Amino acid sequence: MIWNEEAECMSREEMEELQLANLKRVVDYAYNCVPFYRKRFDEIGLRPEHIQNLKDIEKIPFTTKDDLRENYPFNLFACPMKKIIRLHASSGTTGKPVVVGYTRKDLENWTECVARIIVAAGGREDDLAQIVFGYGLFTGGFGLHYGLEKVGITVLPMSSGNSERQLMMMQDFGSTIVVGTPSYVLYLSEVAEEMGLKKENFKLRLGLFGGEGVTTSMKEELEERWGILATQNYGLTEITGPGVSGECIYQDGMHINEDHFYPEIIDPDTGQAKDYGEEGELVLTTLTKEGIPMLRYRTRDITVLTQEPCKCGRTNTRMAKVRGRTDDMLIIKGVNVFPSQIEDVLVGMEGVGPHYQIVVKKKGYMDDVQVMVEFVDRKLVDNFRALKDLEEKVRNKLRSVLQIDVRVKLVEPKTLERFTGKARRVIDLRNKE
Amino acid sequence: MLIKQISVFLENKSGRLADVLNILGKNDIDLIAISISDTTDFGILRLIVNKPEKAEKVLRESGRTVNSTEVLAIAVEDKPGSLAGALACLASESIGIEYLYAVGKDTRGAVVIVRVDDLDRAIRILADNNVKLLSAEILYKL
């Protein structure tokens, strides 16, 4: 089944025509309504009317997460706040998050895009979907919520956590779809096992996973343990949230909602455009966003694009699952974490040094993060309580900035490795065990 | 009456304690009392040794994070209730005990090492109540 056949199955010519019309409109809009873009364009003598075909998009400078940070919180918004009816935010590279605003139209488009990927993955009106994504500033919960409702699916907005209760409702209500991060849903299967529950006790048949990548082994594990089809979808707050792309039941790449998001692949080092089929960094331009239009946003996600026809009949461009990052962002429990955020916290704290090391591991199916930090005052060595207090203080501060729990391990002064060149402060053992 | 205690920070990894004790052994430093407080991530090793200055020096030179503190060595009669009595007089004067560990016993009685929040007052109160405090010289000969 296809949610919006007109949009998802149009010919390439029609799609490109539509994209060009929308691109011209959004460039003109961004130039006239966002001083940041006007300045960027003026600096290189670029005018909106210079965009005459889709290839001309390459004349436009990239937009990055740093640009969002420098324009924190609302300076990239293209319309007055009275038009903005929702805010979301995700991790920035420092203590400040990146903030996005949605107009009513933006929310409608977002909901439409999410509805498409839900139906593509096999979601139907008579399903009951349990959302175990966290609600709140994170786009995952609300994004899927409204898309599911639009399709007519019964939504059970559980949010994350409280696993035993999740499983009780999943069983009692007969949830057929689970929506969340793959690692949390795997963890739920462990809890179910401990409670003596088997997959036969549940009616789940489909998983819609996002927030973090789904590795092949995770997918197999999810399908085996729950007896579901494990599909993944892709999105990022800066662009809209989930709904940028998603897998259909054939799971041969994620279908991009190209009438709303124009994809390019570039060489991350040179910024040069690459062809379909070549691996590179995904760059996205929002074609219809009103609240915060993004021109050539560098996602830092590495993937491959293809326009080969898909068995499902959709004609839009597909992207392979994300193969890596071009920056040092980590995705931990579905939350984006930048090592620079941790550094930012430590530099501003008394009692600890600015050096740190992060070790990310899998504990069962859950991510486990340990941050090693040096205490600076040798006199603390005699004072057990002061050391514990310091550890607790660092942990609380990190939690408030990162939005996840980490374990803090205090180590002796001057024992962490000092780097003269590029620092290697992150040891990610998750896919190596 | 003050005894110098050495504290050493230990990362929670196997072999760390043995390393520290090895260094002391090689330098001919005798252990009088030893205690560890630990969490899952780190531990604090507290030592009473017969050459505290030397111990502090060699441990620091080997890269350990070391600190020294003054503690008291209380000797009580080796019979039920005697330690309780000694501590009660501190409690009645609102002196807090940060930590305490036992050394063992010999003919002089049972000996415990105590760290209190107010050393000077504690010494006075213990003396007033006829609780015996050991000097470093005597303690090292136990």
PDB file of N, CA and C in Angstrom, chain A residues 370 372 375 377-385 387-388 391 407-413 415, chain B residues 5 7-9 11-12 16 37-39 41-42 44 46 63-67 69 98-99 115:
ATOM      1  N   GLN A 370      30.954   5.320  29.927  1.00  0.00           N
ATOM      2  CA  GLN A 370      31.760   5.695  31.078  1.00  0.00           C
ATOM      3  C   GLN A 370      32.625   6.887  30.677  1.00  0.00           C
ATOM      4  N   MET A 372      35.727   9.053  31.881  1.00  0.00           N
ATOM      5  CA  MET A 372      36.825   9.118  32.850  1.00  0.00           C
ATOM      6  C   MET A 372      37.330  10.544  32.950  1.00  0.00           C
ATOM      7  N   PHE A 375      40.524  14.049  38.752  1.00  0.00           N
ATOM      8  CA  PHE A 375      40.317  15.041  39.811  1.00  0.00           C
ATOM      9  C   PHE A 375      41.631  15.784  39.972  1.00  0.00           C
ATOM     10  N   ASP A 377      42.635  17.930  42.777  1.00  0.00           N
ATOM     11  CA  ASP A 377      43.163  18.219  44.101  1.00  0.00           C
ATOM     12  C   ASP A 377      43.631  16.929  44.783  1.00  0.00           C
ATOM     13  N   ARG A 378      44.944  16.784  44.938  1.00  0.00           N
ATOM     14  CA  ARG A 378      45.491  15.570  45.541  1.00  0.00           C
ATOM     15  C   ARG A 378      45.006  15.359  46.975  1.00  0.00           C
ATOM     16  N   LYS A 379      44.656  16.434  47.637  1.00  0.00           N
ATOM     17  CA  LYS A 379      44.237  16.317  49.030  1.00  0.00           C
ATOM     18  C   LYS A 379      42.954  15.505  49.169  1.00  0.00           C
ATOM     19  N   LEU A 380      42.199  15.409  48.070  1.00  0.00           N
ATOM     20  CA  LEU A 380      40.956  14.650  48.134  1.00  0.00           C
ATOM     21  C   LEU A 380      41.197  13.168  48.381  1.00  0.00           C
ATOM     22  N   VAL A 381      42.427  12.732  48.167  1.00  0.00           N
ATOM     23  CA  VAL A 381      42.705  11.306  48.263  1.00  0.00           C
ATOM     24  C   VAL A 381      42.346  10.738  49.623  1.00  0.00           C
ATOM     25  N   ASP A 382      42.443  11.561  50.648  1.00  0.00           N
ATOM     26  CA  ASP A 382      42.101  11.009  51.953  1.00  0.00           C
ATOM     27  C   ASP A 382      40.601  11.057  52.216  1.00  0.00           C
ATOM     28  N   ASN A 383      39.912  11.819  51.364  1.00  0.00           N
ATOM     29  CA  ASN A 383      38.524  12.094  51.696  1.00  0.00           C
ATOM     30  C   ASN A 383      37.562  11.374  50.748  1.00  0.00           C
ATOM     31  N   PHE A 384      37.172  10.218  51.196  1.00  0.00           N
ATOM     32  CA  PHE A 384      36.324   9.350  50.394  1.00  0.00           C
ATOM     33  C   PHE A 384      35.025  10.053  50.004  1.00  0.00           C
ATOM     34  N   ARG A 385      34.456  10.721  50.974  1.00  0.00           N
ATOM     35  CA  ARG A 385      33.156  11.349  50.733  1.00  0.00           C
ATOM     36  C   ARG A 385      33.273  12.479  49.701  1.00  0.00           C
ATOM     37  N   LEU A 387      35.383  12.694  47.318  1.00  0.00           N
ATOM     38  CA  LEU A 387      35.559  12.099  45.990  1.00  0.00           C
ATOM     39  C   LEU A 387      34.220  11.611  45.436  1.00  0.00           C
ATOM     40  N   LYS A 388      33.451  10.959  46.301  1.00  0.00           N
ATOM     41  CA  LYS A 388      32.126  10.497  45.873  1.00  0.00           C
ATOM     42  C   LYS A 388      31.242  11.681  45.474  1.00  0.00           C
ATOM     43  N   GLU A 391      32.300  13.026  42.140  1.00  0.00           N
ATOM     44  CA  GLU A 391      31.859  12.115  41.087  1.00  0.00           C
ATOM     45  C   GLU A 391      30.374  12.357  40.769  1.00  0.00           C
ATOM     46  N   ARG A 407      28.212   6.917  33.437  1.00  0.00           N
ATOM     47  CA  ARG A 407      28.946   6.603  34.645  1.00  0.00           C
ATOM     48  C   ARG A 407      30.207   7.449  34.638  1.00  0.00           C
ATOM     49  N   VAL A 408      30.498   8.051  35.758  1.00  0.00           N
ATOM     50  CA  VAL A 408      31.701   8.871  35.846  1.00  0.00           C
ATOM     51  C   VAL A 408      32.730   8.113  36.649  1.00  0.00           C
ATOM     52  N   LYS A 409      33.916   8.077  36.121  1.00  0.00           N
ATOM     53  CA  LYS A 409      34.979   7.414  36.856  1.00  0.00           C
ATOM     54  C   LYS A 409      36.091   8.422  37.081  1.00  0.00           C
ATOM     55  N   LEU A 410      36.346   8.710  38.341  1.00  0.00           N
ATOM     56  CA  LEU A 410      37.428   9.643  38.636  1.00  0.00           C
ATOM     57  C   LEU A 410      38.747   8.907  38.557  1.00  0.00           C
ATOM     58  N   VAL A 411      39.707   9.520  37.896  1.00  0.00           N
ATOM     59  CA  VAL A 411      41.040   8.926  37.864  1.00  0.00           C
ATOM     60  C   VAL A 411      42.031   9.940  38.400  1.00  0.00           C
ATOM     61  N   GLU A 412      43.239   9.463  38.661  1.00  0.00           N
ATOM     62  CA  GLU A 412      44.226  10.316  39.292  1.00  0.00           C
ATOM     63  C   GLU A 412      44.660  11.458  38.379  1.00  0.00           C
ATOM     64  N   PRO A 413      45.105  12.562  39.000  1.00  0.00           N
ATOM     65  CA  PRO A 413      45.568  13.692  38.210  1.00  0.00           C
ATOM     66  C   PRO A 413      46.653  13.254  37.221  1.00  0.00           C
ATOM     67  N   THR A 415      46.782  11.396  34.611  1.00  0.00           N
ATOM     68  CA  THR A 415      46.947  10.014  34.171  1.00  0.00           C
ATOM     69  C   THR A 415      46.281   9.748  32.818  1.00  0.00           C
TER      70      THR A 415
ATOM     71  N   GLN B   5      49.154   8.993  58.716  1.00  0.00           N
ATOM     72  CA  GLN B   5      48.561   7.959  57.880  1.00  0.00           C
ATOM     73  C   GLN B   5      48.739   8.338  56.406  1.00  0.00           C
ATOM     74  N   SER B   7      47.432   7.976  52.532  1.00  0.00           N
ATOM     75  CA  SER B   7      46.286   7.545  51.711  1.00  0.00           C
ATOM     76  C   SER B   7      46.735   7.467  50.253  1.00  0.00           C
ATOM     77  N   VAL B   8      46.322   6.419  49.614  1.00  0.00           N
ATOM     78  CA  VAL B   8      46.703   6.230  48.206  1.00  0.00           C
ATOM     79  C   VAL B   8      45.431   5.989  47.393  1.00  0.00           C
ATOM     80  N   PHE B   9      45.308   6.682  46.264  1.00  0.00           N
ATOM     81  CA  PHE B   9      44.157   6.494  45.376  1.00  0.00           C
ATOM     82  C   PHE B   9      44.405   5.253  44.514  1.00  0.00           C
ATOM     83  N   GLU B  11      42.869   3.020  41.404  1.00  0.00           N
ATOM     84  CA  GLU B  11      41.862   2.776  40.376  1.00  0.00           C
ATOM     85  C   GLU B  11      41.413   1.331  40.551  1.00  0.00           C
ATOM     86  N   ASN B  12      40.149   1.080  40.280  1.00  0.00           N
ATOM     87  CA  ASN B  12      39.654  -0.272  40.499  1.00  0.00           C
ATOM     88  C   ASN B  12      40.070  -1.201  39.359  1.00  0.00           C
ATOM     89  N   ARG B  16      46.465  -3.355  41.217  1.00  0.00           N
ATOM     90  CA  ARG B  16      46.872  -2.032  41.715  1.00  0.00           C
ATOM     91  C   ARG B  16      47.352  -2.078  43.165  1.00  0.00           C
ATOM     92  N   SER B  37      38.722   1.649  51.463  1.00  0.00           N
ATOM     93  CA  SER B  37      37.317   2.013  51.227  1.00  0.00           C
ATOM     94  C   SER B  37      37.147   1.972  49.733  1.00  0.00           C
ATOM     95  N   ASP B  38      36.073   1.408  49.265  1.00  0.00           N
ATOM     96  CA  ASP B  38      35.983   1.317  47.813  1.00  0.00           C
ATOM     97  C   ASP B  38      34.584   1.547  47.271  1.00  0.00           C
ATOM     98  N   THR B  39      34.553   1.951  46.010  1.00  0.00           N
ATOM     99  CA  THR B  39      33.316   2.002  45.226  1.00  0.00           C
ATOM    100  C   THR B  39      33.590   1.061  44.057  1.00  0.00           C
ATOM    101  N   ASP B  41      34.327   2.016  41.205  1.00  0.00           N
ATOM    102  CA  ASP B  41      35.304   2.620  40.312  1.00  0.00           C
ATOM    103  C   ASP B  41      36.671   2.901  40.926  1.00  0.00           C
ATOM    104  N   PHE B  42      36.664   3.228  42.197  1.00  0.00           N
ATOM    105  CA  PHE B  42      37.966   3.525  42.795  1.00  0.00           C
ATOM    106  C   PHE B  42      37.983   3.106  44.256  1.00  0.00           C
ATOM    107  N   ILE B  44      40.208   3.888  48.146  1.00  0.00           N
ATOM    108  CA  ILE B  44      41.227   4.646  48.866  1.00  0.00           C
ATOM    109  C   ILE B  44      41.897   3.684  49.820  1.00  0.00           C
ATOM    110  N   ARG B  46      44.326   3.114  52.856  1.00  0.00           N
ATOM    111  CA  ARG B  46      44.878   3.860  53.989  1.00  0.00           C
ATOM    112  C   ARG B  46      45.891   2.976  54.686  1.00  0.00           C
ATOM    113  N   GLY B  63      54.489   7.593  40.779  1.00  0.00           N
ATOM    114  CA  GLY B  63      53.347   8.097  40.026  1.00  0.00           C
ATOM    115  C   GLY B  63      51.999   7.937  40.718  1.00  0.00           C
ATOM    116  N   ARG B  64      51.998   7.532  41.968  1.00  0.00           N
ATOM    117  CA  ARG B  64      50.710   7.375  42.675  1.00  0.00           C
ATOM    118  C   ARG B  64      50.244   8.733  43.200  1.00  0.00           C
ATOM    119  N   THR B  65      48.966   8.836  43.384  1.00  0.00           N
ATOM    120  CA  THR B  65      48.427  10.031  44.025  1.00  0.00           C
ATOM    121  C   THR B  65      48.299   9.725  45.511  1.00  0.00           C
ATOM    122  N   VAL B  66      49.099  10.446  46.290  1.00  0.00           N
ATOM    123  CA  VAL B  66      49.246  10.124  47.702  1.00  0.00           C
ATOM    124  C   VAL B  66      48.959  11.361  48.539  1.00  0.00           C
ATOM    125  N   ASN B  67      48.422  11.139  49.715  1.00  0.00           N
ATOM    126  CA  ASN B  67      48.238  12.251  50.624  1.00  0.00           C
ATOM    127  C   ASN B  67      48.459  11.724  52.048  1.00  0.00           C
ATOM    128  N   THR B  69      47.608  12.199  56.321  1.00  0.00           N
ATOM    129  CA  THR B  69      46.654  12.767  57.269  1.00  0.00           C
ATOM    130  C   THR B  69      47.068  12.311  58.658  1.00  0.00           C
ATOM    131  N   GLU B  98      35.203  10.019  61.375  1.00  0.00           N
ATOM    132  CA  GLU B  98      35.106   9.920  59.910  1.00  0.00           C
ATOM    133  C   GLU B  98      35.302   8.485  59.461  1.00  0.00           C
ATOM    134  N   TYR B  99      36.266   7.825  60.050  1.00  0.00           N
ATOM    135  CA  TYR B  99      36.435   6.403  59.787  1.00  0.00           C
ATOM    136  C   TYR B  99      37.292   5.783  60.879  1.00  0.00           C
ATOM    137  N   ARG B 115      39.997   8.335  62.738  1.00  0.00           N
ATOM    138  CA  ARG B 115      40.117   9.685  62.200  1.00  0.00           C
ATOM    139  C   ARG B 115      38.897  10.443  62.706  1.00  0.00           C
TER     140      ARG B 115
END
